[in-house]
mmCIF file of C-alpha atoms and ligand atoms in Angstrom:
data_model
loop_
_atom_site.group_PDB
_atom_site.id
_atom_site.type_symbol
_atom_site.label_atom_id
_atom_site.label_comp_id
_atom_site.label_asym_id
_atom_site.label_seq_id
_atom_site.Cartn_x
_atom_site.Cartn_y
_atom_site.Cartn_z
ATOM 1 C CA MET W 4 93.720 85.893 112.365
ATOM 2 C CA ILE W 5 95.612 88.345 110.013
ATOM 3 C CA ILE W 6 94.688 91.916 110.496
ATOM 4 C CA ALA W 7 96.310 94.198 107.588
ATOM 5 C CA VAL W 8 96.300 98.040 108.336
ATOM 6 C CA ASP W 9 97.070 100.463 105.361
ATOM 7 C CA GLY W 10 97.387 103.852 105.122
ATOM 8 C CA PRO W 11 99.467 107.225 104.522
ATOM 9 C CA THR W 12 102.022 108.648 106.773
ATOM 10 C CA ALA W 13 100.452 110.083 110.283
ATOM 11 C CA SER W 14 96.896 108.643 109.546
ATOM 12 C CA GLY W 15 97.119 106.889 112.889
ATOM 13 C CA LYS W 16 97.561 103.395 111.267
ATOM 14 C CA GLY W 17 100.508 102.577 113.446
ATOM 15 C CA THR W 18 98.691 103.540 116.842
ATOM 16 C CA ILE W 19 95.782 101.623 115.614
ATOM 17 C CA ALA W 20 97.632 98.423 114.559
ATOM 18 C CA LYS W 21 99.516 98.289 117.830
ATOM 19 C CA ALA W 22 96.286 98.789 119.847
ATOM 20 C CA LEU W 23 94.673 95.764 117.806
ATOM 21 C CA GLY W 24 97.664 93.588 118.407
ATOM 22 C CA ARG W 25 97.235 94.434 122.163
ATOM 23 C CA HIS W 26 93.330 93.764 122.224
ATOM 24 C CA PHE W 27 93.406 90.667 119.990
ATOM 25 C CA ARG W 28 96.637 89.422 121.602
ATOM 26 C CA LEU W 29 98.268 89.191 118.053
ATOM 27 C CA PRO W 30 102.055 90.023 117.360
ATOM 28 C CA HIS W 31 102.476 93.410 115.670
ATOM 29 C CA LEU W 32 104.997 94.364 112.681
ATOM 30 C CA ASP W 33 105.292 97.903 111.446
ATOM 31 C CA THR W 34 106.550 97.465 108.244
ATOM 32 C CA GLY W 35 107.347 101.047 107.747
ATOM 33 C CA LEU W 36 110.172 100.632 109.979
ATOM 34 C CA LEU W 37 111.800 98.134 107.776
ATOM 35 C CA TYR W 38 111.860 100.596 104.734
ATOM 36 C CA ARG W 39 113.240 103.115 107.337
ATOM 37 C CA ALA W 40 115.972 100.801 108.255
ATOM 38 C CA VAL W 41 116.954 100.489 104.614
ATOM 39 C CA GLY W 42 116.790 104.325 104.059
ATOM 40 C CA TYR W 43 118.854 105.183 107.090
ATOM 41 C CA GLN W 44 121.600 102.161 106.052
ATOM 42 C CA VAL W 45 121.804 103.897 102.688
ATOM 43 C CA LYS W 46 122.483 107.141 104.498
ATOM 44 C CA LEU W 47 125.092 105.360 106.791
ATOM 45 C CA ASN W 48 126.661 103.917 103.777
ATOM 46 C CA GLY W 49 126.984 107.375 102.219
ATOM 47 C CA GLY W 50 124.772 106.301 99.400
ATOM 48 C CA ASP W 51 122.069 107.756 97.295
ATOM 49 C CA PRO W 52 118.303 106.439 98.124
ATOM 50 C CA SER W 53 117.356 107.004 94.558
ATOM 51 C CA ASP W 54 119.913 104.518 93.315
ATOM 52 C CA PRO W 55 118.330 101.041 92.972
ATOM 53 C CA ASP W 56 121.522 99.235 93.685
ATOM 54 C CA GLU W 57 122.637 101.247 96.403
ATOM 55 C CA ALA W 58 119.383 100.896 97.851
ATOM 56 C CA GLN W 59 119.044 97.253 97.276
ATOM 57 C CA GLY W 60 122.534 96.783 98.939
ATOM 58 C CA ALA W 61 121.176 98.225 102.173
ATOM 59 C CA THR W 62 118.474 95.725 102.677
ATOM 60 C CA ASN W 63 120.862 93.582 104.652
ATOM 61 C CA PHE W 64 120.935 96.134 107.433
ATOM 62 C CA PRO W 65 121.818 94.633 110.973
ATOM 63 C CA ASP W 66 118.748 93.828 112.902
ATOM 64 C CA GLU W 67 119.906 96.142 115.612
ATOM 65 C CA LEU W 68 119.493 99.079 113.451
ATOM 66 C CA LEU W 69 115.564 98.544 113.914
ATOM 67 C CA GLY W 70 115.948 99.886 117.150
ATOM 68 C CA HIS W 71 117.767 103.031 116.504
ATOM 69 C CA PRO W 72 116.018 106.137 117.727
ATOM 70 C CA GLU W 73 116.806 108.075 114.249
ATOM 71 C CA LEU W 74 114.717 105.472 112.324
ATOM 72 C CA ARG W 75 111.628 107.725 113.893
ATOM 73 C CA SER W 76 112.814 110.940 112.396
ATOM 74 C CA GLU W 77 111.203 112.661 109.676
ATOM 75 C CA GLU W 78 114.299 112.765 107.620
ATOM 76 C CA THR W 79 114.513 109.006 107.953
ATOM 77 C CA GLY W 80 110.734 108.817 106.855
ATOM 78 C CA GLY W 81 111.672 110.768 103.539
ATOM 79 C CA LEU W 82 114.783 108.162 103.005
ATOM 80 C CA ALA W 83 112.384 105.243 103.586
ATOM 81 C CA SER W 84 109.837 106.538 101.031
ATOM 82 C CA ARG W 85 112.709 107.143 98.455
ATOM 83 C CA VAL W 86 114.165 103.707 98.702
ATOM 84 C CA SER W 87 110.568 102.118 98.751
ATOM 85 C CA VAL W 88 110.040 102.727 95.134
ATOM 86 C CA HIS W 89 112.689 100.146 94.041
ATOM 87 C CA PRO W 90 111.021 97.050 92.938
ATOM 88 C CA ALA W 91 114.328 95.038 94.471
ATOM 89 C CA VAL W 92 113.950 96.560 97.553
ATOM 90 C CA ARG W 93 110.395 95.479 98.069
ATOM 91 C CA LYS W 94 111.204 92.138 96.889
ATOM 92 C CA ALA W 95 113.914 91.956 99.393
ATOM 93 C CA LEU W 96 111.745 92.806 102.302
ATOM 94 C CA PHE W 97 108.862 90.727 101.040
ATOM 95 C CA GLU W 98 109.559 87.333 102.679
ATOM 96 C CA ARG W 99 110.315 88.627 105.975
ATOM 97 C CA GLN W 100 106.994 90.296 106.198
ATOM 98 C CA ARG W 101 104.933 87.560 104.555
ATOM 99 C CA ALA W 102 106.436 85.153 107.165
ATOM 100 C CA PHE W 103 105.431 87.351 110.071
ATOM 101 C CA ALA W 104 101.759 87.478 108.580
ATOM 102 C CA LYS W 105 101.628 83.746 108.222
ATOM 103 C CA GLN W 106 102.847 82.856 111.626
ATOM 104 C CA GLU W 107 100.936 80.594 113.679
ATOM 105 C CA GLY W 108 98.084 82.298 115.514
ATOM 106 C CA GLY W 109 97.858 85.321 113.275
ATOM 107 C CA ALA W 110 99.447 88.727 113.401
ATOM 108 C CA VAL W 111 98.741 92.546 112.724
ATOM 109 C CA LEU W 112 100.793 94.146 110.290
ATOM 110 C CA ASP W 113 100.671 97.851 109.237
ATOM 111 C CA GLY W 114 102.120 99.696 106.276
ATOM 112 C CA ARG W 115 101.084 100.580 102.527
ATOM 113 C CA ASP W 116 100.686 97.113 100.767
ATOM 114 C CA ILE W 117 99.700 94.616 103.637
ATOM 115 C CA GLY W 118 96.175 94.219 102.104
ATOM 116 C CA THR W 119 97.106 94.173 98.525
ATOM 117 C CA VAL W 120 100.453 92.423 98.358
ATOM 118 C CA ILE W 121 101.949 90.898 101.552
ATOM 119 C CA ALA W 122 98.783 89.584 103.065
ATOM 120 C CA PRO W 123 95.801 89.643 100.295
ATOM 121 C CA ASP W 124 94.320 86.555 102.157
ATOM 122 C CA ALA W 125 94.001 88.779 105.430
ATOM 123 C CA ASP W 126 90.992 88.159 107.340
ATOM 124 C CA VAL W 127 90.559 91.912 107.891
ATOM 125 C CA LYS W 128 91.497 94.866 105.957
ATOM 126 C CA LEU W 129 91.549 98.383 107.236
ATOM 127 C CA PHE W 130 92.557 101.430 105.405
ATOM 128 C CA VAL W 131 93.151 104.213 107.542
ATOM 129 C CA THR W 132 93.026 107.822 106.507
ATOM 130 C CA ALA W 133 92.899 111.284 107.548
ATOM 131 C CA SER W 134 93.050 114.835 105.919
ATOM 132 C CA VAL W 135 96.434 116.214 105.419
ATOM 133 C CA GLU W 136 95.504 119.240 107.520
ATOM 134 C CA ALA W 137 94.886 116.606 110.581
ATOM 135 C CA ARG W 138 97.649 114.616 110.025
ATOM 136 C CA ALA W 139 100.038 117.509 109.902
ATOM 137 C CA GLN W 140 98.678 118.995 113.220
ATOM 138 C CA ARG W 141 99.239 115.444 114.750
ATOM 139 C CA ARG W 142 103.021 115.410 113.316
ATOM 140 C CA TRP W 143 103.479 118.965 114.354
ATOM 141 C CA LYS W 144 102.370 117.975 117.978
ATOM 142 C CA GLU W 145 104.754 115.054 118.208
ATOM 143 C CA MET W 146 107.713 117.093 116.876
ATOM 144 C CA GLN W 147 106.954 119.759 119.330
ATOM 145 C CA GLU W 148 107.310 117.361 122.246
ATOM 146 C CA ARG W 149 110.719 116.072 120.740
ATOM 147 C CA GLY W 150 112.024 119.746 120.390
ATOM 148 C CA GLU W 151 112.028 119.550 116.643
ATOM 149 C CA SER W 152 111.094 122.970 115.224
ATOM 150 C CA HIS W 153 108.952 122.787 111.865
ATOM 151 C CA THR W 154 106.018 124.924 110.740
ATOM 152 C CA LEU W 155 102.753 123.418 109.952
ATOM 153 C CA LEU W 156 103.091 124.333 106.233
ATOM 154 C CA GLU W 157 106.424 122.535 106.048
ATOM 155 C CA ILE W 158 105.093 119.383 107.489
ATOM 156 C CA GLU W 159 101.881 119.613 105.149
ATOM 157 C CA ASP W 160 104.184 120.018 102.065
ATOM 158 C CA ASP W 161 106.276 116.896 103.304
ATOM 159 C CA LEU W 162 103.329 114.866 103.808
ATOM 160 C CA ARG W 163 101.990 115.836 100.437
ATOM 161 C CA ARG W 164 105.336 114.778 98.701
ATOM 162 C CA ARG W 165 105.452 111.710 100.414
ATOM 163 C CA ASP W 166 101.796 110.719 99.514
ATOM 164 C CA GLU W 167 102.340 111.587 96.047
ATOM 165 C CA ARG W 168 105.606 109.346 95.829
ATOM 166 C CA ASP W 169 103.757 106.415 97.940
ATOM 167 C CA THR W 170 100.489 106.709 95.692
ATOM 168 C CA ASN W 171 101.874 107.167 92.437
ATOM 169 C CA ARG W 172 104.967 104.562 92.448
ATOM 170 C CA LYS W 173 104.541 101.786 89.698
ATOM 171 C CA ASN W 174 105.334 98.927 92.483
ATOM 172 C CA ALA W 175 102.834 98.234 95.261
ATOM 173 C CA PRO W 176 101.462 101.620 95.248
ATOM 174 C CA LEU W 177 99.577 103.150 98.609
ATOM 175 C CA VAL W 178 96.095 101.920 97.558
ATOM 176 C CA ALA W 179 93.078 100.556 99.477
ATOM 177 C CA ALA W 180 92.337 97.046 98.770
ATOM 178 C CA GLU W 181 89.070 96.539 97.133
ATOM 179 C CA ASP W 182 87.785 94.522 100.253
ATOM 180 C CA ALA W 183 89.321 96.941 102.808
ATOM 181 C CA VAL W 184 87.006 98.995 105.203
ATOM 182 C CA LEU W 185 87.942 102.627 105.303
ATOM 183 C CA LEU W 186 88.484 104.376 108.684
ATOM 184 C CA ASP W 187 88.748 108.121 108.550
ATOM 185 C CA THR W 188 90.613 109.566 111.517
ATOM 186 C CA SER W 189 90.239 113.103 110.726
ATOM 187 C CA ASP W 190 87.557 113.956 113.665
ATOM 188 C CA LEU W 191 88.733 111.128 115.786
ATOM 189 C CA ASP W 192 90.762 111.110 118.846
ATOM 190 C CA ARG W 193 93.237 108.223 119.841
ATOM 191 C CA GLU W 194 90.664 106.463 121.747
ATOM 192 C CA GLN W 195 87.810 106.767 119.379
ATOM 193 C CA ALA W 196 89.898 105.750 116.462
ATOM 194 C CA ILE W 197 91.000 102.471 118.366
ATOM 195 C CA THR W 198 87.311 101.653 119.601
ATOM 196 C CA LYS W 199 86.079 102.239 115.983
ATOM 197 C CA ALA W 200 88.850 99.677 114.593
ATOM 198 C CA ILE W 201 88.139 97.157 117.155
ATOM 199 C CA GLU W 202 84.595 97.302 116.232
ATOM 200 C CA ILE W 203 85.509 96.826 112.540
ATOM 201 C CA VAL W 204 87.580 93.837 113.302
ATOM 202 C CA ASN W 205 84.575 92.350 115.386
ATOM 203 C CA GLN W 206 82.179 92.905 112.734
ATOM 204 C CA ALA W 207 84.275 91.657 109.861
ATOM 205 C CA THR W 208 85.070 88.247 111.834
ATOM 206 C CA GLY W 209 81.830 87.865 113.455
ATOM 207 C CA GLN W 210 83.288 87.939 116.921
ATOM 208 C CA GLN W 211 81.504 89.230 120.062
ATOM 209 C CA PRO W 212 82.925 92.292 121.473
ATOM 210 C CA CYS W 213 85.576 91.591 124.319
ATOM 211 C CA PRO W 214 84.105 92.941 127.622
HETATM 212 O O1 DC P 17 104.727 104.167 107.728
HETATM 213 P P1 DC P 17 106.150 104.911 107.628
HETATM 214 O O2 DC P 17 105.899 106.234 107.720
HETATM 215 O O3 DC P 17 107.040 104.572 108.783
HETATM 216 O O4 DC P 17 106.771 104.414 106.237
HETATM 217 C C1 DC P 17 107.839 104.896 105.689
HETATM 218 C C2 DC P 17 107.925 104.688 104.250
HETATM 219 O O5 DC P 17 108.110 103.528 103.801
HETATM 220 C C3 DC P 17 106.824 105.274 103.506
HETATM 221 O O6 DC P 17 106.664 106.559 102.946
HETATM 222 C C4 DC P 17 106.716 104.345 102.351
HETATM 223 C C5 DC P 17 107.326 102.940 102.811
HETATM 224 N N1 DC P 17 106.527 101.985 103.026
HETATM 225 C C6 DC P 17 106.186 101.087 102.027
HETATM 226 O O7 DC P 17 106.324 101.383 100.884
HETATM 227 N N2 DC P 17 105.480 100.204 102.234
HETATM 228 C C7 DC P 17 105.248 99.677 103.449
HETATM 229 N N3 DC P 17 104.656 98.233 103.680
HETATM 230 C C8 DC P 17 105.458 100.498 104.633
HETATM 231 C C9 DC P 17 106.286 101.658 104.185
#
């Protein structure tokens, strides 16, 4: 079974995808991490993420980079969003994601274009959304815990900028697949969102809920 989970930054899609992987015993790939690694590699190379050639050159980042803590930072998220607009970058990362999706036994992948480009044949497609305010609040809490200081307004502005870039890019924009089920997590806590996502998968695949 392939489960595709798409949605904007801080919608809860990563948490949901990870939990679905655990629940249905499927391997999980956070595809945003690949774009973050490219963005961070451009920075290490002293390059410009807006330059298509420099961004493409960074797609051969070493695998160890995927474990680097800086990949999770807001700054790297911004770099990832900028390199992800280049078709050559998306093409370079396509096979890796496709092979993960097609592995025997199935997989869960989360990102922006899983249900539309990487795995249009997925058995279940979830599109996870939440209001900018709810997402900013979550990001703010996470950042406070990490000791990073940003105001809610700064975070909201950054999310809006990233949504705008991810949604309006020509190549594989952030958009719900026609057959995706929408899950709005604005008013749900973590456990409620996970429970709802499991229900959606069970319904879509006709499975009995696990005890
Ligand atoms: O999910 P995330 O915040 O880690 O993603 C970082 C950026 O990577 C996001 O702003 C857009 C890009 N991305 C993408 O274009 N396609 C994906 N499948 C995953 C992420």
